[in-house]
Coordinates of C-alpha atoms in Angstrom, one line a residue:
M1 CA 12.3 -0.8 11.5
K2 CA 9.2 1.4 11.1
L3 CA 7.8 1.8 7.6
N4 CA 5.4 4.6 6.6
I5 CA 3.4 3.5 3.6
S6 CA 1.4 6.2 1.9
F7 CA -0.8 6.7 -1.1
P8 CA -0.6 10.4 -2.0
A9 CA -3.6 10.4 -4.4
T10 CA -6.0 9.8 -1.5
G11 CA -3.8 11.0 1.4
C12 CA -3.9 7.6 3.2
Q13 CA -1.0 6.6 5.4
K14 CA -0.1 3.4 7.3
L15 CA 2.7 3.0 9.8
I16 CA 3.9 -0.5 10.4
E17 CA 6.8 -2.0 12.3
V18 CA 8.8 -4.9 10.8
D19 CA 11.3 -6.9 12.9
D20 CA 12.0 -9.8 10.5
E21 CA 15.3 -9.3 8.7
R22 CA 14.2 -11.4 5.6
K23 CA 11.2 -9.1 5.1
L24 CA 13.4 -6.0 5.2
R25 CA 15.8 -7.1 2.5
T26 CA 13.5 -5.7 -0.1
F27 CA 14.1 -2.2 1.2
Y28 CA 17.9 -2.2 1.5
E29 CA 19.8 0.1 -0.9
K30 CA 16.6 1.9 -1.9
R31 CA 16.1 5.7 -1.8
M32 CA 13.3 7.5 -0.1
A33 CA 10.0 7.6 -2.1
T34 CA 11.0 4.6 -4.2
E35 CA 8.2 2.3 -5.2
V36 CA 8.9 -1.2 -3.9
A37 CA 6.8 -4.4 -4.3
A38 CA 5.4 -5.2 -0.9
D39 CA 4.9 -8.9 -1.6
A40 CA 8.0 -9.7 0.6
L41 CA 6.2 -8.3 3.7
G42 CA 3.7 -11.2 3.8
E43 CA 0.4 -12.5 2.7
E44 CA -1.6 -9.5 3.8
W45 CA 0.3 -7.3 1.3
K46 CA -0.3 -9.5 -1.7
Q47 CA -4.0 -8.7 -2.1
G48 CA -6.2 -5.8 -2.8
V49 CA -8.0 -4.0 -5.6
L50 CA -8.3 -0.2 -5.6
T51 CA -11.2 1.0 -7.7
N52 CA -14.1 3.4 -7.4
G53 CA -16.7 0.9 -8.7
R54 CA -17.6 -2.7 -8.2
V55 CA -15.3 -5.4 -9.5
H56 CA -15.6 -9.2 -10.1
L57 CA -12.4 -11.0 -9.1
L58 CA -11.3 -14.0 -11.2
L59 CA -9.8 -16.4 -8.7
S60 CA -8.9 -20.1 -8.8
K61 CA -11.0 -22.7 -7.0
G62 CA -8.8 -22.7 -3.9
H63 CA -9.5 -19.1 -3.0

């Protein structure tokens, strides 16, 4: 399944292809343009901070 992930405020778009059935369960029975937590897609989707300025992240010792 191909997923088009977009952020309309900045006009950014990313097209990804997901083949794992477990990762796609999050998107079943959802409508178009529904906001969905992307944590189920994997580690690379659990991170990130969107801001215009600099930030200081408070992480535990293992990170």
